[in-house]
PDB file of C-alpha atoms in Angstrom:
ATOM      1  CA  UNK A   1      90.069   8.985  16.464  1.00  0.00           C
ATOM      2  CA  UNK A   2      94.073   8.971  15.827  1.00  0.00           C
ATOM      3  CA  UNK A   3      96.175   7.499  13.791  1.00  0.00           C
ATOM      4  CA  UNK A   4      97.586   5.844  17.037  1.00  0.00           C
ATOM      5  CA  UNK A   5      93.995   4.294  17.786  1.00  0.00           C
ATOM      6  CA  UNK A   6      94.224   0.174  17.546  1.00  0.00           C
ATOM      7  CA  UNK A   7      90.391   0.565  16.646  1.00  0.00           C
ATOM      8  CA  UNK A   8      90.223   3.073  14.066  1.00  0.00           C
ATOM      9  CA  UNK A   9      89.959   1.664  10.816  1.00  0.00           C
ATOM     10  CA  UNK A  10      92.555   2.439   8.460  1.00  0.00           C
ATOM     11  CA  UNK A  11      90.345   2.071   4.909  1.00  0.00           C
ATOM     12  CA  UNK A  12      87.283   4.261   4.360  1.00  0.00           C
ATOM     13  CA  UNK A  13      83.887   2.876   4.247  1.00  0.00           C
ATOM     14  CA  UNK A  14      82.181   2.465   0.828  1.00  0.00           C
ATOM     15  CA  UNK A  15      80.217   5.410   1.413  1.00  0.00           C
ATOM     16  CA  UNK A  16      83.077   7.621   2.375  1.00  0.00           C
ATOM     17  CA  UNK A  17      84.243   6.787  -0.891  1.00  0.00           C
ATOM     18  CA  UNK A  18      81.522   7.317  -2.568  1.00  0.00           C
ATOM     19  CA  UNK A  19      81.322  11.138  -1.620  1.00  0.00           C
ATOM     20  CA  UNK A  20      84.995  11.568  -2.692  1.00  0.00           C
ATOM     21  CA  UNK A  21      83.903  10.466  -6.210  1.00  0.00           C
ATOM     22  CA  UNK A  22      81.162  12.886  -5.708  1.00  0.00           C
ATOM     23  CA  UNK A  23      83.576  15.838  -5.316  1.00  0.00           C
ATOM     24  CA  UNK A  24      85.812  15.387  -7.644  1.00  0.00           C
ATOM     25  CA  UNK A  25      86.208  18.667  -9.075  1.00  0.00           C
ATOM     26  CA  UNK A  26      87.157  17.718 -12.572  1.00  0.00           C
ATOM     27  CA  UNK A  27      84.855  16.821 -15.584  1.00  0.00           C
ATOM     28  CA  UNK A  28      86.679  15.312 -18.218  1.00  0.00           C
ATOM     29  CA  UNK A  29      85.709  12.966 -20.662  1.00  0.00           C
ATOM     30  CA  UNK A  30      87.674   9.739 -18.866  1.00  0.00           C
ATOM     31  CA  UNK A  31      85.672  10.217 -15.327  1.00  0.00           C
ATOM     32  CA  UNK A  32      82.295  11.314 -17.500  1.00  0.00           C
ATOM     33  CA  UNK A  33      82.675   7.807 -19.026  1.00  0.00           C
ATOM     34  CA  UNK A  34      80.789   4.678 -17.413  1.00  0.00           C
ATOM     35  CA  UNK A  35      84.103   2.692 -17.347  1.00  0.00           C
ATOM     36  CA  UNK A  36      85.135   5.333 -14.316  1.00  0.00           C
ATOM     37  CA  UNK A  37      81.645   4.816 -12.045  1.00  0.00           C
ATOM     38  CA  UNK A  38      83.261   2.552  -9.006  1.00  0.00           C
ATOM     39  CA  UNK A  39      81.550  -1.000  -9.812  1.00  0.00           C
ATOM     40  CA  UNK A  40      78.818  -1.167  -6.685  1.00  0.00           C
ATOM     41  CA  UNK A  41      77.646   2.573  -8.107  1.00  0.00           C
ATOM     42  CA  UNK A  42      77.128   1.245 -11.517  1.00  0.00           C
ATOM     43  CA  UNK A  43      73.696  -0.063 -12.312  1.00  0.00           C
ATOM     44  CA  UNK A  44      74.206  -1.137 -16.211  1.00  0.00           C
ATOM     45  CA  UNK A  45      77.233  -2.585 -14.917  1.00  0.00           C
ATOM     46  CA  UNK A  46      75.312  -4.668 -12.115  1.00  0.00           C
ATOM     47  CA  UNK A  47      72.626  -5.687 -14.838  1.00  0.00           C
ATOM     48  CA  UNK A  48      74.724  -7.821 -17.060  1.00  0.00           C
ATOM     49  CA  UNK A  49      74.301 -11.318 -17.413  1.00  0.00           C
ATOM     50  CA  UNK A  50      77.653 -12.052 -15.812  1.00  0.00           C
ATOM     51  CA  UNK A  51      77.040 -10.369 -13.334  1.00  0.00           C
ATOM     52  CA  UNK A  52      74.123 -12.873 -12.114  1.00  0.00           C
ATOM     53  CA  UNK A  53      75.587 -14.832  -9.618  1.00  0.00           C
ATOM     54  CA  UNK A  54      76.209 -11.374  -7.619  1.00  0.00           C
ATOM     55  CA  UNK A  55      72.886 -10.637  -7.875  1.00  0.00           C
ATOM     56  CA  UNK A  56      71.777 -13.851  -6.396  1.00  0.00           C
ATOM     57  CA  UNK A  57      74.319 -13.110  -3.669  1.00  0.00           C
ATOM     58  CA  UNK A  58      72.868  -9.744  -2.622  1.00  0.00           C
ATOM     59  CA  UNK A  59      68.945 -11.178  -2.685  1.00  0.00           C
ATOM     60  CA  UNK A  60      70.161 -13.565  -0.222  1.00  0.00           C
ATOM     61  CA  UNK A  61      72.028 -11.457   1.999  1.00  0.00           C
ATOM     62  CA  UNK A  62      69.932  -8.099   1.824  1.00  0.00           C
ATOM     63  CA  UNK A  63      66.615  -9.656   3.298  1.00  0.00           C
ATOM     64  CA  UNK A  64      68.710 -12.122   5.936  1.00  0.00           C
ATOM     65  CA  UNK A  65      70.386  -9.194   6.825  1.00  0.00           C
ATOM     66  CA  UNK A  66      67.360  -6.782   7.548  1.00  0.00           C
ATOM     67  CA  UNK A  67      65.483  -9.459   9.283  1.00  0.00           C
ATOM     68  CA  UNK A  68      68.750 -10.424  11.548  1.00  0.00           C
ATOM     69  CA  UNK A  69      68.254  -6.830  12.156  1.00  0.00           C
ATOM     70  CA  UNK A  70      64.641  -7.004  13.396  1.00  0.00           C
ATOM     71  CA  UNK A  71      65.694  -9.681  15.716  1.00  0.00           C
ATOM     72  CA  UNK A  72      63.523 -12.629  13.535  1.00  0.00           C
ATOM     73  CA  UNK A  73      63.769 -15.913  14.802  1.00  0.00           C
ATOM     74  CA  UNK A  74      61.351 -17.505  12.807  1.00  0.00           C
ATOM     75  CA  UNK A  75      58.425 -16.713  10.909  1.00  0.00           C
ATOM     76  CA  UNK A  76      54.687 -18.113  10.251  1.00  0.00           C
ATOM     77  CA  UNK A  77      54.808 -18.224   6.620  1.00  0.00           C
ATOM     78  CA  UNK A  78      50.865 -18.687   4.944  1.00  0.00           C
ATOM     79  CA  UNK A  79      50.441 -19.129   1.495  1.00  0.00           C
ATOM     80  CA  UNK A  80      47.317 -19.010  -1.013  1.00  0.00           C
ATOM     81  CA  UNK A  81      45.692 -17.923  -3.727  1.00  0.00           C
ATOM     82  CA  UNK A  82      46.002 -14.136  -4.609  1.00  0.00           C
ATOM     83  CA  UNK A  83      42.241 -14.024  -6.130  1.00  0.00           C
ATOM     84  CA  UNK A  84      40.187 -15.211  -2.747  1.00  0.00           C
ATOM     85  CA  UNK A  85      37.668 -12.480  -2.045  1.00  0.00           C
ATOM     86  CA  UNK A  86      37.799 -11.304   1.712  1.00  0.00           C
ATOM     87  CA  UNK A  87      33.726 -11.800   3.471  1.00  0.00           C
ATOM     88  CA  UNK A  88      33.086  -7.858   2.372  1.00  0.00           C
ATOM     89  CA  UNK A  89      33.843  -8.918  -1.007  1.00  0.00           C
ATOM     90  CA  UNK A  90      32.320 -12.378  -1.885  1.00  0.00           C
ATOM     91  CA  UNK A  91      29.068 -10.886  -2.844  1.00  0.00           C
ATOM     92  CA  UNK A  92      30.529  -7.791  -4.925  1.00  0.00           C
ATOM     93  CA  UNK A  93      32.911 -10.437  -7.003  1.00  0.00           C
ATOM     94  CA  UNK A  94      28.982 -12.322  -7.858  1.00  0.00           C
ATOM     95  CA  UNK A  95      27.499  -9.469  -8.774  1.00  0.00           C
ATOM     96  CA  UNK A  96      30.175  -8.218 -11.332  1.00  0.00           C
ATOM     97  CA  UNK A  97      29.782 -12.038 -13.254  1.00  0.00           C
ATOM     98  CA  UNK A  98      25.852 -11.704 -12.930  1.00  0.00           C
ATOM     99  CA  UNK A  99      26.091 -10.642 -16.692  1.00  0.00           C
ATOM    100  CA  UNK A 100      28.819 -12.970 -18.073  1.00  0.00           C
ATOM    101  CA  UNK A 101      29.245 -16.584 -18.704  1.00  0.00           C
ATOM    102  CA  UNK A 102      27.837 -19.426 -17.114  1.00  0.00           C
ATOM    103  CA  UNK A 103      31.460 -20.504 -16.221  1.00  0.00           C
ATOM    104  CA  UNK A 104      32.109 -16.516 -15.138  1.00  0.00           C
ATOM    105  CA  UNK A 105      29.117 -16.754 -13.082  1.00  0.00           C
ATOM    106  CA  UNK A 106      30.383 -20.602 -11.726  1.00  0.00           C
ATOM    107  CA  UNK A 107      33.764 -19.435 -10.929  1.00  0.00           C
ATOM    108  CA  UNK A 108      32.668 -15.954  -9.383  1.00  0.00           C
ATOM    109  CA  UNK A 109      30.692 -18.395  -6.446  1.00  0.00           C
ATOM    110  CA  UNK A 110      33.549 -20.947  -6.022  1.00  0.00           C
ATOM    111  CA  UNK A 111      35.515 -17.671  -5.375  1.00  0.00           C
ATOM    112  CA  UNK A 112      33.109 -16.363  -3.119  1.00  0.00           C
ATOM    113  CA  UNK A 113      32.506 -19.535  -1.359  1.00  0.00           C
ATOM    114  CA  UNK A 114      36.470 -19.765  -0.579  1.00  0.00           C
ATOM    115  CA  UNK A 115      36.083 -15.873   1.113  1.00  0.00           C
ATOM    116  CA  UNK A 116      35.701 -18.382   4.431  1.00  0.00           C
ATOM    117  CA  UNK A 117      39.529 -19.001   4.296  1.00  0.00           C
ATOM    118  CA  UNK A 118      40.333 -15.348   4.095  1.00  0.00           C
ATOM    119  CA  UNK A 119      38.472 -14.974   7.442  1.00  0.00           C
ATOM    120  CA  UNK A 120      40.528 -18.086   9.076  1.00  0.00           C
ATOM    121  CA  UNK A 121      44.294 -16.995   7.499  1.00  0.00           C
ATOM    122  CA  UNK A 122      43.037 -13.456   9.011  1.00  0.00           C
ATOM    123  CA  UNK A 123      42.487 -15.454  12.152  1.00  0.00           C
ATOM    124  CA  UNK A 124      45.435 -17.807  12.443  1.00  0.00           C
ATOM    125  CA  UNK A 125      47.706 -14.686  12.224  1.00  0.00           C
ATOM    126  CA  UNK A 126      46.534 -12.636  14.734  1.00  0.00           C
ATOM    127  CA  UNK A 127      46.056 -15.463  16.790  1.00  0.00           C
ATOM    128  CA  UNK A 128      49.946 -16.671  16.036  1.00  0.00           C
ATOM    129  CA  UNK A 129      50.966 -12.641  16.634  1.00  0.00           C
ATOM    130  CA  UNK A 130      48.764 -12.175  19.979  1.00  0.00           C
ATOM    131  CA  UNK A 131      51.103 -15.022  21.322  1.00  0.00           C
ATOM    132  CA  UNK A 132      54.266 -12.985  21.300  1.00  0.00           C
ATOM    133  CA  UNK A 133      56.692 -15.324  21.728  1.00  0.00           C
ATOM    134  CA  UNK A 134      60.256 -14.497  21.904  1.00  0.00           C
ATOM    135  CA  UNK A 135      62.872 -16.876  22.549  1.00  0.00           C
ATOM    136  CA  UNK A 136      66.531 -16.048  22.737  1.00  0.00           C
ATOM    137  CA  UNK A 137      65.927 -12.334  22.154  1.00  0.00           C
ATOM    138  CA  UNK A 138      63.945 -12.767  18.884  1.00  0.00           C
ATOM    139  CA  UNK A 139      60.200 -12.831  17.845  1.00  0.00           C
ATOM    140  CA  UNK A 140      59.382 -16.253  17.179  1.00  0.00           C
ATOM    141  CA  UNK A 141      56.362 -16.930  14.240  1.00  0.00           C
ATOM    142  CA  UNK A 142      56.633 -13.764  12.990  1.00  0.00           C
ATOM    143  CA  UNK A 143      53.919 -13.934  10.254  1.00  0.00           C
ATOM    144  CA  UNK A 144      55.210 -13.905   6.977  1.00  0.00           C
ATOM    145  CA  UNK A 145      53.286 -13.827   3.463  1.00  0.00           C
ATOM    146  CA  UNK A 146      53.997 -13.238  -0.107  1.00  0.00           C
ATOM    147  CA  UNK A 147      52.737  -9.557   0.048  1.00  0.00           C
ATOM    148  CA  UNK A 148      50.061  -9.395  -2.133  1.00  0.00           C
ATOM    149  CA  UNK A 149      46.125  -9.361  -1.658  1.00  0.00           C
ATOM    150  CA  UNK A 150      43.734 -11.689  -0.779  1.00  0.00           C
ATOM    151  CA  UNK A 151      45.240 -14.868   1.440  1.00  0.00           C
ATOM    152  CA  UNK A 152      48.436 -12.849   1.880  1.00  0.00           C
ATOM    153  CA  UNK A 153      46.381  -9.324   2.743  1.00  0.00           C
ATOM    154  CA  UNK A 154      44.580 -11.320   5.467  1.00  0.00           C
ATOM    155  CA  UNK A 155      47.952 -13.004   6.919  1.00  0.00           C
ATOM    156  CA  UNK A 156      49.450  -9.348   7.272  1.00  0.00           C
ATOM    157  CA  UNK A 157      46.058  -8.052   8.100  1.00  0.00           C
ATOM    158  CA  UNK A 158      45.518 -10.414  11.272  1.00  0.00           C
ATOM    159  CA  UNK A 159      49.299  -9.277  12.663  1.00  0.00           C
ATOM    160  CA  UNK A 160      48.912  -5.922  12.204  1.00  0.00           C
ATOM    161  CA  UNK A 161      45.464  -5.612  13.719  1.00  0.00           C
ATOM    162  CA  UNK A 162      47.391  -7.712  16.893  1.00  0.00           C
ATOM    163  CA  UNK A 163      49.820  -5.025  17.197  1.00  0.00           C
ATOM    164  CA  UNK A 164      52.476  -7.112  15.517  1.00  0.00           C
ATOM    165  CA  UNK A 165      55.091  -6.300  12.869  1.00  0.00           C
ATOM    166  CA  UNK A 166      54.908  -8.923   9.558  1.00  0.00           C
ATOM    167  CA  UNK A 167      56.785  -9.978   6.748  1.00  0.00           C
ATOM    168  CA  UNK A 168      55.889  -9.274   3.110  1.00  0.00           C
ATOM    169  CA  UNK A 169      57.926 -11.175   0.412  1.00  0.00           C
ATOM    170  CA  UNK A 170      57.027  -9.538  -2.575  1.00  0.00           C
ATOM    171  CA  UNK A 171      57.726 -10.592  -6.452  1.00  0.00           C
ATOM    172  CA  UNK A 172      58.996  -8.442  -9.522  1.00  0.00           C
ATOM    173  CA  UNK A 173      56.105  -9.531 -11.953  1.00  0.00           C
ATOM    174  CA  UNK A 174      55.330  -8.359 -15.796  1.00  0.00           C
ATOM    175  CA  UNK A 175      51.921  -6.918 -14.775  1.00  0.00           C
ATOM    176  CA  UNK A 176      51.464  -4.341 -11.944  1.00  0.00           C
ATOM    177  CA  UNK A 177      51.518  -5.243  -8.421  1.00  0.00           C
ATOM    178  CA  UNK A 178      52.486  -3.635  -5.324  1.00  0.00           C
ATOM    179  CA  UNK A 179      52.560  -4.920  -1.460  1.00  0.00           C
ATOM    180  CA  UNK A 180      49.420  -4.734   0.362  1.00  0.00           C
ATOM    181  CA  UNK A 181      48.879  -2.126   2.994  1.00  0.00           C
ATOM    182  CA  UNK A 182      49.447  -4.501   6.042  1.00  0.00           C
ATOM    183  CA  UNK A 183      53.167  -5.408   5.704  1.00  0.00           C
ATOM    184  CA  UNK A 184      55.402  -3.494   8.038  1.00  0.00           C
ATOM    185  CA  UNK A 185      57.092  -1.574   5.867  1.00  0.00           C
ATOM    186  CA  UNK A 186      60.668  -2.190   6.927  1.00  0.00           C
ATOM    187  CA  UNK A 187      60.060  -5.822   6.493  1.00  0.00           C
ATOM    188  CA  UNK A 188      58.486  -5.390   3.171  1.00  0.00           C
ATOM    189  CA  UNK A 189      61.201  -7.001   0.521  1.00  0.00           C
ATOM    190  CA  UNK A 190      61.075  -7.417  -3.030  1.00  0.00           C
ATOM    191  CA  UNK A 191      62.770  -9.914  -5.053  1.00  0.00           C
ATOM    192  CA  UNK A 192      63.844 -10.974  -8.942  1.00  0.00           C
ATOM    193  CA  UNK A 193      64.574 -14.229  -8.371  1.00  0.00           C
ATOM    194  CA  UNK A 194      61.635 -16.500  -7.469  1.00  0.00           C
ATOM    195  CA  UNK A 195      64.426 -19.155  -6.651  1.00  0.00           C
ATOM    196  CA  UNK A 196      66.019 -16.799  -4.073  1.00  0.00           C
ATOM    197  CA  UNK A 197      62.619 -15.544  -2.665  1.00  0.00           C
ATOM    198  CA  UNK A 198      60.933 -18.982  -1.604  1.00  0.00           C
ATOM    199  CA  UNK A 199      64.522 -19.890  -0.154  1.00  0.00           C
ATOM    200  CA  UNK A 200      63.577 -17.202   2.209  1.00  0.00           C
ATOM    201  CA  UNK A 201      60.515 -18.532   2.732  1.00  0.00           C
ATOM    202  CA  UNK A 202      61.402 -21.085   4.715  1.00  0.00           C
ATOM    203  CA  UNK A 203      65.057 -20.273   5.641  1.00  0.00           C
ATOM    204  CA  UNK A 204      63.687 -19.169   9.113  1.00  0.00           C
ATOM    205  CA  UNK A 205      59.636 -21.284   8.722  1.00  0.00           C
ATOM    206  CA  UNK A 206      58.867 -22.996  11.800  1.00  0.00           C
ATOM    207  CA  UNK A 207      55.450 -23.532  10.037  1.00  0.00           C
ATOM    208  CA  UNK A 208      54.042 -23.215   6.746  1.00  0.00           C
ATOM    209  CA  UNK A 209      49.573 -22.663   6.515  1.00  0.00           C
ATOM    210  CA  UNK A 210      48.783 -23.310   2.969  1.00  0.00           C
ATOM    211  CA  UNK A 211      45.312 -22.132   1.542  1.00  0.00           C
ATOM    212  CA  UNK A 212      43.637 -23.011  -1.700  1.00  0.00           C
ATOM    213  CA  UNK A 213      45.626 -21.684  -4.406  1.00  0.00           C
ATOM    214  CA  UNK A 214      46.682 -21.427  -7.707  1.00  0.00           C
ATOM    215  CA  UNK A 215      50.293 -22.380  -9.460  1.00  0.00           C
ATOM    216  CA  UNK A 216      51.917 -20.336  -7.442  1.00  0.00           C
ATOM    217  CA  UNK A 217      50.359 -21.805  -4.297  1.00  0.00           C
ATOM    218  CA  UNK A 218      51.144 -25.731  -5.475  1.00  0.00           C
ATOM    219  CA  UNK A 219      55.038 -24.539  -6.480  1.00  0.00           C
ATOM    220  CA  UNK A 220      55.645 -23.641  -2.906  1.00  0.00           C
ATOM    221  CA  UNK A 221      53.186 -26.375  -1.457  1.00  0.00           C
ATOM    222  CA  UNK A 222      55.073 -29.325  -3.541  1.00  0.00           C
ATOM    223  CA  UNK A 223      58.682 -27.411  -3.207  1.00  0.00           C
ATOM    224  CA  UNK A 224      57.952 -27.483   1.031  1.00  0.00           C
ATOM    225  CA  UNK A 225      56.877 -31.444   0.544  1.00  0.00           C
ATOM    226  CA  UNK A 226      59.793 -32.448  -1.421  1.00  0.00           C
ATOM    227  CA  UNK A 227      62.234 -31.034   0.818  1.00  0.00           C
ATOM    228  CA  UNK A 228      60.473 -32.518   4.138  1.00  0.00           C
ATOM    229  CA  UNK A 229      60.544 -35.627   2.365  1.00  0.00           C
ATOM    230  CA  UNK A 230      63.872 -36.061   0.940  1.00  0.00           C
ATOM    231  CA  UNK A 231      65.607 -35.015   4.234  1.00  0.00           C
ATOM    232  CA  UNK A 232      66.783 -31.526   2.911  1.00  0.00           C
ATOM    233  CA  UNK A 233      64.513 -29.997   5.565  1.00  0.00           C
ATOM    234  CA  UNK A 234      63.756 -31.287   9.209  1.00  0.00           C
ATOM    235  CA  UNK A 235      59.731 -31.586   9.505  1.00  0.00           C
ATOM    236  CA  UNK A 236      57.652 -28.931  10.141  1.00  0.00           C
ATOM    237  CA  UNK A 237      53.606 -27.959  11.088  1.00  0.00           C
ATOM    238  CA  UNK A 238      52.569 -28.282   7.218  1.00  0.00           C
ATOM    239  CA  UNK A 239      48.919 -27.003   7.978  1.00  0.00           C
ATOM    240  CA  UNK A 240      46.878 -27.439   4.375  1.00  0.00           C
ATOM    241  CA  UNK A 241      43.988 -25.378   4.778  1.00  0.00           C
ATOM    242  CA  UNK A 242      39.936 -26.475   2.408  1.00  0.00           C
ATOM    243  CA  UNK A 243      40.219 -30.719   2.313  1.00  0.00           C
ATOM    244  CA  UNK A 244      37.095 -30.134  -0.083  1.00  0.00           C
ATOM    245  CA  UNK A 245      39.461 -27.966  -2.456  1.00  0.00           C
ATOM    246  CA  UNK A 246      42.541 -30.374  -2.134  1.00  0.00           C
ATOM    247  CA  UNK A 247      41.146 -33.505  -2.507  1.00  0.00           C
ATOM    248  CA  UNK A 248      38.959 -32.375  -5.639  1.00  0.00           C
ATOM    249  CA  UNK A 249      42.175 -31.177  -7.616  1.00  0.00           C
ATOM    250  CA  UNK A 250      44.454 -33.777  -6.151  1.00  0.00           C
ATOM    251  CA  UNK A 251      43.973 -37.193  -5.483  1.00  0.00           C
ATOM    252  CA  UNK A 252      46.907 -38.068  -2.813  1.00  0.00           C
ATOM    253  CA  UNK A 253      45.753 -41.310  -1.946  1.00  0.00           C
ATOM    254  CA  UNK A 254      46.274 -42.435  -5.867  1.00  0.00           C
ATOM    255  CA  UNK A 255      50.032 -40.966  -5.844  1.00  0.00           C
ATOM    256  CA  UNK A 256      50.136 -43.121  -2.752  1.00  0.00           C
ATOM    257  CA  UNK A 257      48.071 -46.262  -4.501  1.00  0.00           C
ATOM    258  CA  UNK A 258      50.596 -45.548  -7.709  1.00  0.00           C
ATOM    259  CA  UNK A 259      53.831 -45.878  -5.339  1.00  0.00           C
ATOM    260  CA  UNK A 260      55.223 -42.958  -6.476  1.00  0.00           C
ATOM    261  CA  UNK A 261      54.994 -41.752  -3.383  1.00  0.00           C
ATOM    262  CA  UNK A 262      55.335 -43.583  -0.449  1.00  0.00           C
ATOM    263  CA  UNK A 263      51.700 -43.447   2.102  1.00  0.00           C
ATOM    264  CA  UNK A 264      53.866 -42.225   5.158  1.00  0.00           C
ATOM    265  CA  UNK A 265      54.665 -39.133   2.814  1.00  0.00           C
ATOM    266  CA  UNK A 266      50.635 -38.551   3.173  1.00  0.00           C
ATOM    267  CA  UNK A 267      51.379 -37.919   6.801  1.00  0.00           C
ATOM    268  CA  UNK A 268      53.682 -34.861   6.126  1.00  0.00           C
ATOM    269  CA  UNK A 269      51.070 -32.500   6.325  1.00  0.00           C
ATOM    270  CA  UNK A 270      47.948 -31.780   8.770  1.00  0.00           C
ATOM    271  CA  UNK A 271      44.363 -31.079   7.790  1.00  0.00           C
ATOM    272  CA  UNK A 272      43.006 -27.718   8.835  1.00  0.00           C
ATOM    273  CA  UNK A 273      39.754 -25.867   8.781  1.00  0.00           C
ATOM    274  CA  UNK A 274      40.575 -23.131  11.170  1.00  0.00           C
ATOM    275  CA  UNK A 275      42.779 -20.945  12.728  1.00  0.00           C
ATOM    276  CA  UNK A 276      42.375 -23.056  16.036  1.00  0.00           C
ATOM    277  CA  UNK A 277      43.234 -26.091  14.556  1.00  0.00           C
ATOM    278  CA  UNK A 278      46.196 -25.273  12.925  1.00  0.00           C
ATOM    279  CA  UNK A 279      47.803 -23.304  16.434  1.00  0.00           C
ATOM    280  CA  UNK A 280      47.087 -26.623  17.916  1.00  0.00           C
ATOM    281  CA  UNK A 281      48.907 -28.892  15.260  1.00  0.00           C
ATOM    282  CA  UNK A 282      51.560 -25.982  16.143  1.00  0.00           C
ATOM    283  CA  UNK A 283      51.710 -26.127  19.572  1.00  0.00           C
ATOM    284  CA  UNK A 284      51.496 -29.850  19.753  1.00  0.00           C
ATOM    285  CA  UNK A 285      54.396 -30.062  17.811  1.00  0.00           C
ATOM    286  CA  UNK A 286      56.568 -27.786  19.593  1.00  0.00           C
ATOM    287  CA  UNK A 287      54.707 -28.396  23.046  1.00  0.00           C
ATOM    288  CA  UNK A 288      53.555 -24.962  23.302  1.00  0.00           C
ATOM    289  CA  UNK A 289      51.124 -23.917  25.699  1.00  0.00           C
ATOM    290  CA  UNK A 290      47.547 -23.874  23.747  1.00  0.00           C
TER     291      UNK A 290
END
């Protein structure tokens, strides 16, 4: 490049800069001092509560950037409970209540009984991945999950075992947790803003499988529902996996009966007890080839 090149750029990239701070020769007390770090370099700097609404920014750009990268259309997002045995497990979670409570012992089996849906989220996504669709350049229903174990392990499980990358959107959290061994690793993110993390969720959802859950499950169930039926979001597959489960912790019909919903709203979502059944809500609505 020359100074007489029309495509050169004439400022240095923020890394270029960055390794001229590095070499400044001189210690002194002025560039020892924090005040001197260049802002983006400064972490105490990009920690402050004023600084908030730039840290918003960057958790929305950083994973729409990566995943513009991987050439995502749109993702398969499944959500559920985090505490779901897998099939191996079922019988290993009853044995460790065999010596506690009666309502240790009662929720072990309810657990283990529930290790079914493991087995079909497993399914649905390497089903959904051994489609391969790509429209436009990009991988369509790439599978995406929250990136933690149980419901989520078997989403990324079922893609990777179909030779398919997957998304894991992982959560900062007080206790320890780390993304399970099935996300592709350059599409495993991590947020600190739940707010910024389940707009990502369905930024690029062309359908959403929901499993039984816990609080976290009904936050994004409810969140996806309101959207849809305000109008903020154009409809999607909303494919609610375990009508036994649902039905015995919420009573639609009476929010319906109540009027504070209308009954057409009860028609947002699609009953599912497999893997096969939800592809075909999918592909009916998109007229896909079964």
């Amino acid at each position: 490049m020359t100074e007489k090149d029309l495509k050169d750029r004439r400022f240095y990239h923020a890394d270029e800069e960055t390794k001229f701070a590095e070499r400044a020769p001189d210690r002194t007390p002025q560039t020892e001092h924090p005040a001197y770090k260049l802002a983006f370099r400064d972490t105490d700097f990009l920690l402050r509560e004023e600084l908030r609404p730039v840290r918003f920014q960057l958790e929305l750009l950083k994973p729409e950037m990566l995943l513009d990268e991987a050439r995502v259309g749109s993702t398969m997002v499944m959500y559920g409970s985090a505490r779901i045995p897998s099939p191996d497990q079922a019988q290993a979670k009853i044995d460790a209540a065999k010596d506690g409570t009666d309502f240790e012992k009662k929720v072990a089996a309810r657990l283990a009984e529930k290790a079914r849906y493991y087995e079909e989220a497993y399914k649905l996504a390497r089903l959904v991945s051994e489609k391969s669709i790509i429209e436009d350049g990009k991988r369509q229903f790439v599978v995406c999950s929250g990136g933690g174990p149980s419901i989520m392990e078997a989403a990324n499980k079922g893609a990777s075992d179909a030779g398919s990358e997957s998304i894991g959107l992982n959560i900062i959290l007080p206790h320890e947790q780390a993304p399970n061994s099935y996300v592709t690793p350059y599409l495993s993110l991590n947020f600190h803003y739940f707010a910024l993390r389940k707009m990502h969720f369905l930024l690029r959802a062309r359908a959403v499988a929901i499993f039984p859950g816990g609080f976290g499950t009904f936050d994004e169930f409810f969140e996806l529902l309101t959207l849809v039926q305000t109008g903020k979001m154009k409809p999607i597959p909303i494919l609610l996996f375990g009508k036994d489960f649902w039905t015995r912790i919420i009573d639609f019909d009476a929010l319906a009966e109540e009027g504070t919903i209308s009954k057409s709203d009860l028609e947002l979502f699609n009953w599912c007890e497999t893997a096969e059944d939800a592809w075909s809500c999918i592909a009916d609505f998109y007229e896909l080839e079964a």
